[in-house]
């Protein structure tokens, strides 16, 4: 009778198991990244933008949307959002808007007025967003290229 797990089969099994575990750890991260289509840039998870999204409103004007908070806020009400990039905090005044089952916080203004925030996001490692309904963190890997393309397209 042959042994079910000979040394060569154990080695192959261990290699395949290790490869499967590594793939399982990497695949979810592949769906999350920063991207830009010129008029919109931000963090994506799967097919859509989420977390922090920049939209070109008109030449030289931009809206920054912060989504991903649990719960709902009264639409039109002003709130403060603190976005901390590495060790630098940016305090932004936002307006709550309805977004399906929850709310988003939106900051409108000139692209030039957001230049310091955008530059920090481009060069940083992570951003923590805090608002009236909670906080979350996002990685900034890939934000440099996405936000550079966005600022060029929105100028």
PDB file of N, CA and C in Angstrom, residues 84-142:
ATOM      1  N   UNK A  84      -6.944  63.695   8.277  1.00  0.00           N
ATOM      2  CA  UNK A  84      -5.560  63.709   8.746  1.00  0.00           C
ATOM      3  C   UNK A  84      -4.716  62.850   7.818  1.00  0.00           C
ATOM      4  N   UNK A  85      -3.811  63.493   7.093  1.00  0.00           N
ATOM      5  CA  UNK A  85      -2.899  62.807   6.187  1.00  0.00           C
ATOM      6  C   UNK A  85      -1.573  62.682   6.912  1.00  0.00           C
ATOM      7  N   UNK A  86      -1.196  61.427   7.191  1.00  0.00           N
ATOM      8  CA  UNK A  86      -0.039  61.147   8.019  1.00  0.00           C
ATOM      9  C   UNK A  86      -0.187  61.941   9.326  1.00  0.00           C
ATOM     10  N   UNK A  87       0.565  62.988   9.566  1.00  0.00           N
ATOM     11  CA  UNK A  87       0.434  63.732  10.821  1.00  0.00           C
ATOM     12  C   UNK A  87      -0.113  65.143  10.628  1.00  0.00           C
ATOM     13  N   UNK A  88      -0.663  65.441   9.459  1.00  0.00           N
ATOM     14  CA  UNK A  88      -1.172  66.777   9.183  1.00  0.00           C
ATOM     15  C   UNK A  88      -2.690  66.748   9.064  1.00  0.00           C
ATOM     16  N   UNK A  89      -3.360  67.552   9.897  1.00  0.00           N
ATOM     17  CA  UNK A  89      -4.825  67.601   9.895  1.00  0.00           C
ATOM     18  C   UNK A  89      -5.326  68.735   9.011  1.00  0.00           C
ATOM     19  N   UNK A  90      -6.354  68.433   8.227  1.00  0.00           N
ATOM     20  CA  UNK A  90      -7.030  69.418   7.398  1.00  0.00           C
ATOM     21  C   UNK A  90      -8.468  69.493   7.893  1.00  0.00           C
ATOM     22  N   UNK A  91      -8.880  70.669   8.347  1.00  0.00           N
ATOM     23  CA  UNK A  91     -10.230  70.878   8.866  1.00  0.00           C
ATOM     24  C   UNK A  91     -11.056  71.491   7.749  1.00  0.00           C
ATOM     25  N   UNK A  92     -12.123  70.795   7.371  1.00  0.00           N
ATOM     26  CA  UNK A  92     -12.938  71.215   6.236  1.00  0.00           C
ATOM     27  C   UNK A  92     -14.391  71.362   6.662  1.00  0.00           C
ATOM     28  N   UNK A  93     -15.013  72.440   6.228  1.00  0.00           N
ATOM     29  CA  UNK A  93     -16.434  72.648   6.493  1.00  0.00           C
ATOM     30  C   UNK A  93     -17.223  72.030   5.352  1.00  0.00           C
ATOM     31  N   UNK A  94     -18.134  71.122   5.692  1.00  0.00           N
ATOM     32  CA  UNK A  94     -18.883  70.368   4.690  1.00  0.00           C
ATOM     33  C   UNK A  94     -20.384  70.499   4.922  1.00  0.00           C
ATOM     34  N   UNK A  95     -21.137  70.175   3.896  1.00  0.00           N
ATOM     35  CA  UNK A  95     -22.595  70.157   3.943  1.00  0.00           C
ATOM     36  C   UNK A  95     -23.051  68.702   3.752  1.00  0.00           C
ATOM     37  N   UNK A  96     -23.985  68.260   4.578  1.00  0.00           N
ATOM     38  CA  UNK A  96     -24.527  66.907   4.458  1.00  0.00           C
ATOM     39  C   UNK A  96     -25.491  66.826   3.273  1.00  0.00           C
ATOM     40  N   UNK A  97     -25.395  65.740   2.528  1.00  0.00           N
ATOM     41  CA  UNK A  97     -26.313  65.469   1.427  1.00  0.00           C
ATOM     42  C   UNK A  97     -26.781  64.020   1.528  1.00  0.00           C
ATOM     43  N   UNK A  98     -28.017  63.778   1.095  1.00  0.00           N
ATOM     44  CA  UNK A  98     -28.531  62.414   1.080  1.00  0.00           C
ATOM     45  C   UNK A  98     -27.807  61.615   0.010  1.00  0.00           C
ATOM     46  N   UNK A  99     -27.561  60.350   0.317  1.00  0.00           N
ATOM     47  CA  UNK A  99     -26.918  59.450  -0.636  1.00  0.00           C
ATOM     48  C   UNK A  99     -27.452  58.040  -0.407  1.00  0.00           C
ATOM     49  N   UNK A 100     -28.573  57.741  -0.994  1.00  0.00           N
ATOM     50  CA  UNK A 100     -29.144  56.410  -0.852  1.00  0.00           C
ATOM     51  C   UNK A 100     -29.545  56.129   0.582  1.00  0.00           C
ATOM     52  N   UNK A 101     -28.907  55.138   1.187  1.00  0.00           N
ATOM     53  CA  UNK A 101     -29.273  54.737   2.547  1.00  0.00           C
ATOM     54  C   UNK A 101     -28.526  55.511   3.625  1.00  0.00           C
ATOM     55  N   UNK A 102     -27.664  56.426   3.228  1.00  0.00           N
ATOM     56  CA  UNK A 102     -26.894  57.184   4.209  1.00  0.00           C
ATOM     57  C   UNK A 102     -26.697  58.612   3.777  1.00  0.00           C
ATOM     58  N   UNK A 103     -25.634  59.208   4.265  1.00  0.00           N
ATOM     59  CA  UNK A 103     -25.311  60.593   3.930  1.00  0.00           C
ATOM     60  C   UNK A 103     -23.869  60.691   3.475  1.00  0.00           C
ATOM     61  N   UNK A 104     -23.599  61.709   2.677  1.00  0.00           N
ATOM     62  CA  UNK A 104     -22.226  62.066   2.346  1.00  0.00           C
ATOM     63  C   UNK A 104     -22.009  63.500   2.813  1.00  0.00           C
ATOM     64  N   UNK A 105     -20.769  63.833   3.058  1.00  0.00           N
ATOM     65  CA  UNK A 105     -20.399  65.201   3.423  1.00  0.00           C
ATOM     66  C   UNK A 105     -19.627  65.783   2.252  1.00  0.00           C
ATOM     67  N   UNK A 106     -20.059  66.962   1.782  1.00  0.00           N
ATOM     68  CA  UNK A 106     -19.518  67.550   0.564  1.00  0.00           C
ATOM     69  C   UNK A 106     -18.922  68.921   0.858  1.00  0.00           C
ATOM     70  N   UNK A 107     -17.730  69.138   0.319  1.00  0.00           N
ATOM     71  CA  UNK A 107     -17.027  70.416   0.420  1.00  0.00           C
ATOM     72  C   UNK A 107     -16.919  70.975  -0.993  1.00  0.00           C
ATOM     73  N   UNK A 108     -17.433  72.174  -1.214  1.00  0.00           N
ATOM     74  CA  UNK A 108     -17.348  72.842  -2.516  1.00  0.00           C
ATOM     75  C   UNK A 108     -16.329  73.973  -2.426  1.00  0.00           C
ATOM     76  N   UNK A 109     -15.633  74.239  -3.526  1.00  0.00           N
ATOM     77  CA  UNK A 109     -14.721  75.373  -3.517  1.00  0.00           C
ATOM     78  C   UNK A 109     -13.776  75.378  -4.698  1.00  0.00           C
ATOM     79  N   UNK A 110     -12.871  76.318  -4.675  1.00  0.00           N
ATOM     80  CA  UNK A 110     -11.881  76.459  -5.735  1.00  0.00           C
ATOM     81  C   UNK A 110     -10.824  75.362  -5.612  1.00  0.00           C
ATOM     82  N   UNK A 111     -10.383  74.860  -6.744  1.00  0.00           N
ATOM     83  CA  UNK A 111      -9.326  73.853  -6.775  1.00  0.00           C
ATOM     84  C   UNK A 111      -8.078  74.382  -6.077  1.00  0.00           C
ATOM     85  N   UNK A 112      -7.765  75.660  -6.293  1.00  0.00           N
ATOM     86  CA  UNK A 112      -6.580  76.263  -5.671  1.00  0.00           C
ATOM     87  C   UNK A 112      -6.666  76.233  -4.143  1.00  0.00           C
ATOM     88  N   UNK A 113      -7.886  76.356  -3.598  1.00  0.00           N
ATOM     89  CA  UNK A 113      -8.066  76.349  -2.149  1.00  0.00           C
ATOM     90  C   UNK A 113      -7.818  74.957  -1.558  1.00  0.00           C
ATOM     91  N   UNK A 114      -7.882  73.927  -2.366  1.00  0.00           N
ATOM     92  CA  UNK A 114      -7.670  72.538  -1.907  1.00  0.00           C
ATOM     93  C   UNK A 114      -6.277  72.035  -2.268  1.00  0.00           C
ATOM     94  N   UNK A 115      -5.422  72.896  -2.814  1.00  0.00           N
ATOM     95  CA  UNK A 115      -4.106  72.466  -3.298  1.00  0.00           C
ATOM     96  C   UNK A 115      -3.259  71.809  -2.211  1.00  0.00           C
ATOM     97  N   UNK A 116      -3.232  72.369  -1.006  1.00  0.00           N
ATOM     98  CA  UNK A 116      -2.441  71.790   0.079  1.00  0.00           C
ATOM     99  C   UNK A 116      -2.952  70.421   0.488  1.00  0.00           C
ATOM    100  N   UNK A 117      -4.264  70.264   0.550  1.00  0.00           N
ATOM    101  CA  UNK A 117      -4.880  68.984   0.893  1.00  0.00           C
ATOM    102  C   UNK A 117      -4.576  67.947  -0.187  1.00  0.00           C
ATOM    103  N   UNK A 118      -4.749  68.330  -1.448  1.00  0.00           N
ATOM    104  CA  UNK A 118      -4.472  67.416  -2.554  1.00  0.00           C
ATOM    105  C   UNK A 118      -3.014  67.001  -2.569  1.00  0.00           C
ATOM    106  N   UNK A 119      -2.115  67.946  -2.357  1.00  0.00           N
ATOM    107  CA  UNK A 119      -0.682  67.630  -2.354  1.00  0.00           C
ATOM    108  C   UNK A 119      -0.342  66.670  -1.216  1.00  0.00           C
ATOM    109  N   UNK A 120      -0.927  66.872  -0.049  1.00  0.00           N
ATOM    110  CA  UNK A 120      -0.693  65.957   1.075  1.00  0.00           C
ATOM    111  C   UNK A 120      -1.196  64.552   0.742  1.00  0.00           C
ATOM    112  N   UNK A 121      -2.369  64.467   0.130  1.00  0.00           N
ATOM    113  CA  UNK A 121      -2.902  63.161  -0.268  1.00  0.00           C
ATOM    114  C   UNK A 121      -2.004  62.492  -1.314  1.00  0.00           C
ATOM    115  N   UNK A 122      -1.470  63.273  -2.223  1.00  0.00           N
ATOM    116  CA  UNK A 122      -0.590  62.726  -3.270  1.00  0.00           C
ATOM    117  C   UNK A 122       0.680  62.124  -2.684  1.00  0.00           C
ATOM    118  N   UNK A 123       1.208  62.746  -1.641  1.00  0.00           N
ATOM    119  CA  UNK A 123       2.507  62.326  -1.093  1.00  0.00           C
ATOM    120  C   UNK A 123       2.404  61.465   0.162  1.00  0.00           C
ATOM    121  N   UNK A 124       1.212  61.368   0.742  1.00  0.00           N
ATOM    122  CA  UNK A 124       1.061  60.679   2.021  1.00  0.00           C
ATOM    123  C   UNK A 124       0.972  59.170   1.902  1.00  0.00           C
ATOM    124  N   UNK A 125       0.933  58.530   3.065  1.00  0.00           N
ATOM    125  CA  UNK A 125       0.800  57.063   3.147  1.00  0.00           C
ATOM    126  C   UNK A 125      -0.622  56.635   3.477  1.00  0.00           C
ATOM    127  N   UNK A 126      -1.314  57.431   4.303  1.00  0.00           N
ATOM    128  CA  UNK A 126      -2.698  57.096   4.660  1.00  0.00           C
ATOM    129  C   UNK A 126      -3.430  58.362   5.096  1.00  0.00           C
ATOM    130  N   UNK A 127      -4.753  58.290   5.017  1.00  0.00           N
ATOM    131  CA  UNK A 127      -5.594  59.399   5.462  1.00  0.00           C
ATOM    132  C   UNK A 127      -6.640  58.829   6.408  1.00  0.00           C
ATOM    133  N   UNK A 128      -6.858  59.540   7.510  1.00  0.00           N
ATOM    134  CA  UNK A 128      -7.949  59.210   8.414  1.00  0.00           C
ATOM    135  C   UNK A 128      -8.977  60.320   8.298  1.00  0.00           C
ATOM    136  N   UNK A 129     -10.219  59.945   8.012  1.00  0.00           N
ATOM    137  CA  UNK A 129     -11.313  60.900   7.860  1.00  0.00           C
ATOM    138  C   UNK A 129     -12.220  60.758   9.079  1.00  0.00           C
ATOM    139  N   UNK A 130     -12.466  61.889   9.767  1.00  0.00           N
ATOM    140  CA  UNK A 130     -13.336  61.886  10.949  1.00  0.00           C
ATOM    141  C   UNK A 130     -14.442  62.906  10.750  1.00  0.00           C
ATOM    142  N   UNK A 131     -15.670  62.486  11.048  1.00  0.00           N
ATOM    143  CA  UNK A 131     -16.827  63.356  10.934  1.00  0.00           C
ATOM    144  C   UNK A 131     -17.793  63.087  12.067  1.00  0.00           C
ATOM    145  N   UNK A 132     -18.984  63.657  11.997  1.00  0.00           N
ATOM    146  CA  UNK A 132     -19.937  63.533  13.096  1.00  0.00           C
ATOM    147  C   UNK A 132     -20.465  62.107  13.304  1.00  0.00           C
ATOM    148  N   UNK A 133     -20.322  61.256  12.301  1.00  0.00           N
ATOM    149  CA  UNK A 133     -20.841  59.887  12.425  1.00  0.00           C
ATOM    150  C   UNK A 133     -19.759  58.827  12.591  1.00  0.00           C
ATOM    151  N   UNK A 134     -18.507  59.239  12.727  1.00  0.00           N
ATOM    152  CA  UNK A 134     -17.448  58.245  12.909  1.00  0.00           C
ATOM    153  C   UNK A 134     -16.185  58.607  12.150  1.00  0.00           C
ATOM    154  N   UNK A 135     -15.344  57.605  11.995  1.00  0.00           N
ATOM    155  CA  UNK A 135     -14.067  57.807  11.313  1.00  0.00           C
ATOM    156  C   UNK A 135     -13.673  56.553  10.560  1.00  0.00           C
ATOM    157  N   UNK A 136     -12.820  56.732   9.555  1.00  0.00           N
ATOM    158  CA  UNK A 136     -12.271  55.611   8.799  1.00  0.00           C
ATOM    159  C   UNK A 136     -10.917  56.015   8.236  1.00  0.00           C
ATOM    160  N   UNK A 137     -10.116  55.023   7.870  1.00  0.00           N
ATOM    161  CA  UNK A 137      -8.794  55.262   7.283  1.00  0.00           C
ATOM    162  C   UNK A 137      -8.728  54.634   5.900  1.00  0.00           C
ATOM    163  N   UNK A 138      -7.982  55.294   5.018  1.00  0.00           N
ATOM    164  CA  UNK A 138      -7.777  54.796   3.669  1.00  0.00           C
ATOM    165  C   UNK A 138      -6.294  54.833   3.338  1.00  0.00           C
ATOM    166  N   UNK A 139      -5.796  53.851   2.597  1.00  0.00           N
ATOM    167  CA  UNK A 139      -4.413  53.918   2.120  1.00  0.00           C
ATOM    168  C   UNK A 139      -4.319  54.925   0.987  1.00  0.00           C
ATOM    169  N   UNK A 140      -3.146  55.489   0.788  1.00  0.00           N
ATOM    170  CA  UNK A 140      -2.958  56.478  -0.276  1.00  0.00           C
ATOM    171  C   UNK A 140      -2.099  55.955  -1.426  1.00  0.00           C
ATOM    172  N   UNK A 141      -1.871  54.666  -1.470  1.00  0.00           N
ATOM    173  CA  UNK A 141      -1.112  54.074  -2.561  1.00  0.00           C
ATOM    174  C   UNK A 141      -1.825  54.340  -3.877  1.00  0.00           C
ATOM    175  N   UNK A 142      -1.144  54.971  -4.810  1.00  0.00           N
ATOM    176  CA  UNK A 142      -1.719  55.296  -6.113  1.00  0.00           C
ATOM    177  C   UNK A 142      -2.401  56.653  -6.180  1.00  0.00           C
TER     178      UNK A 142
END
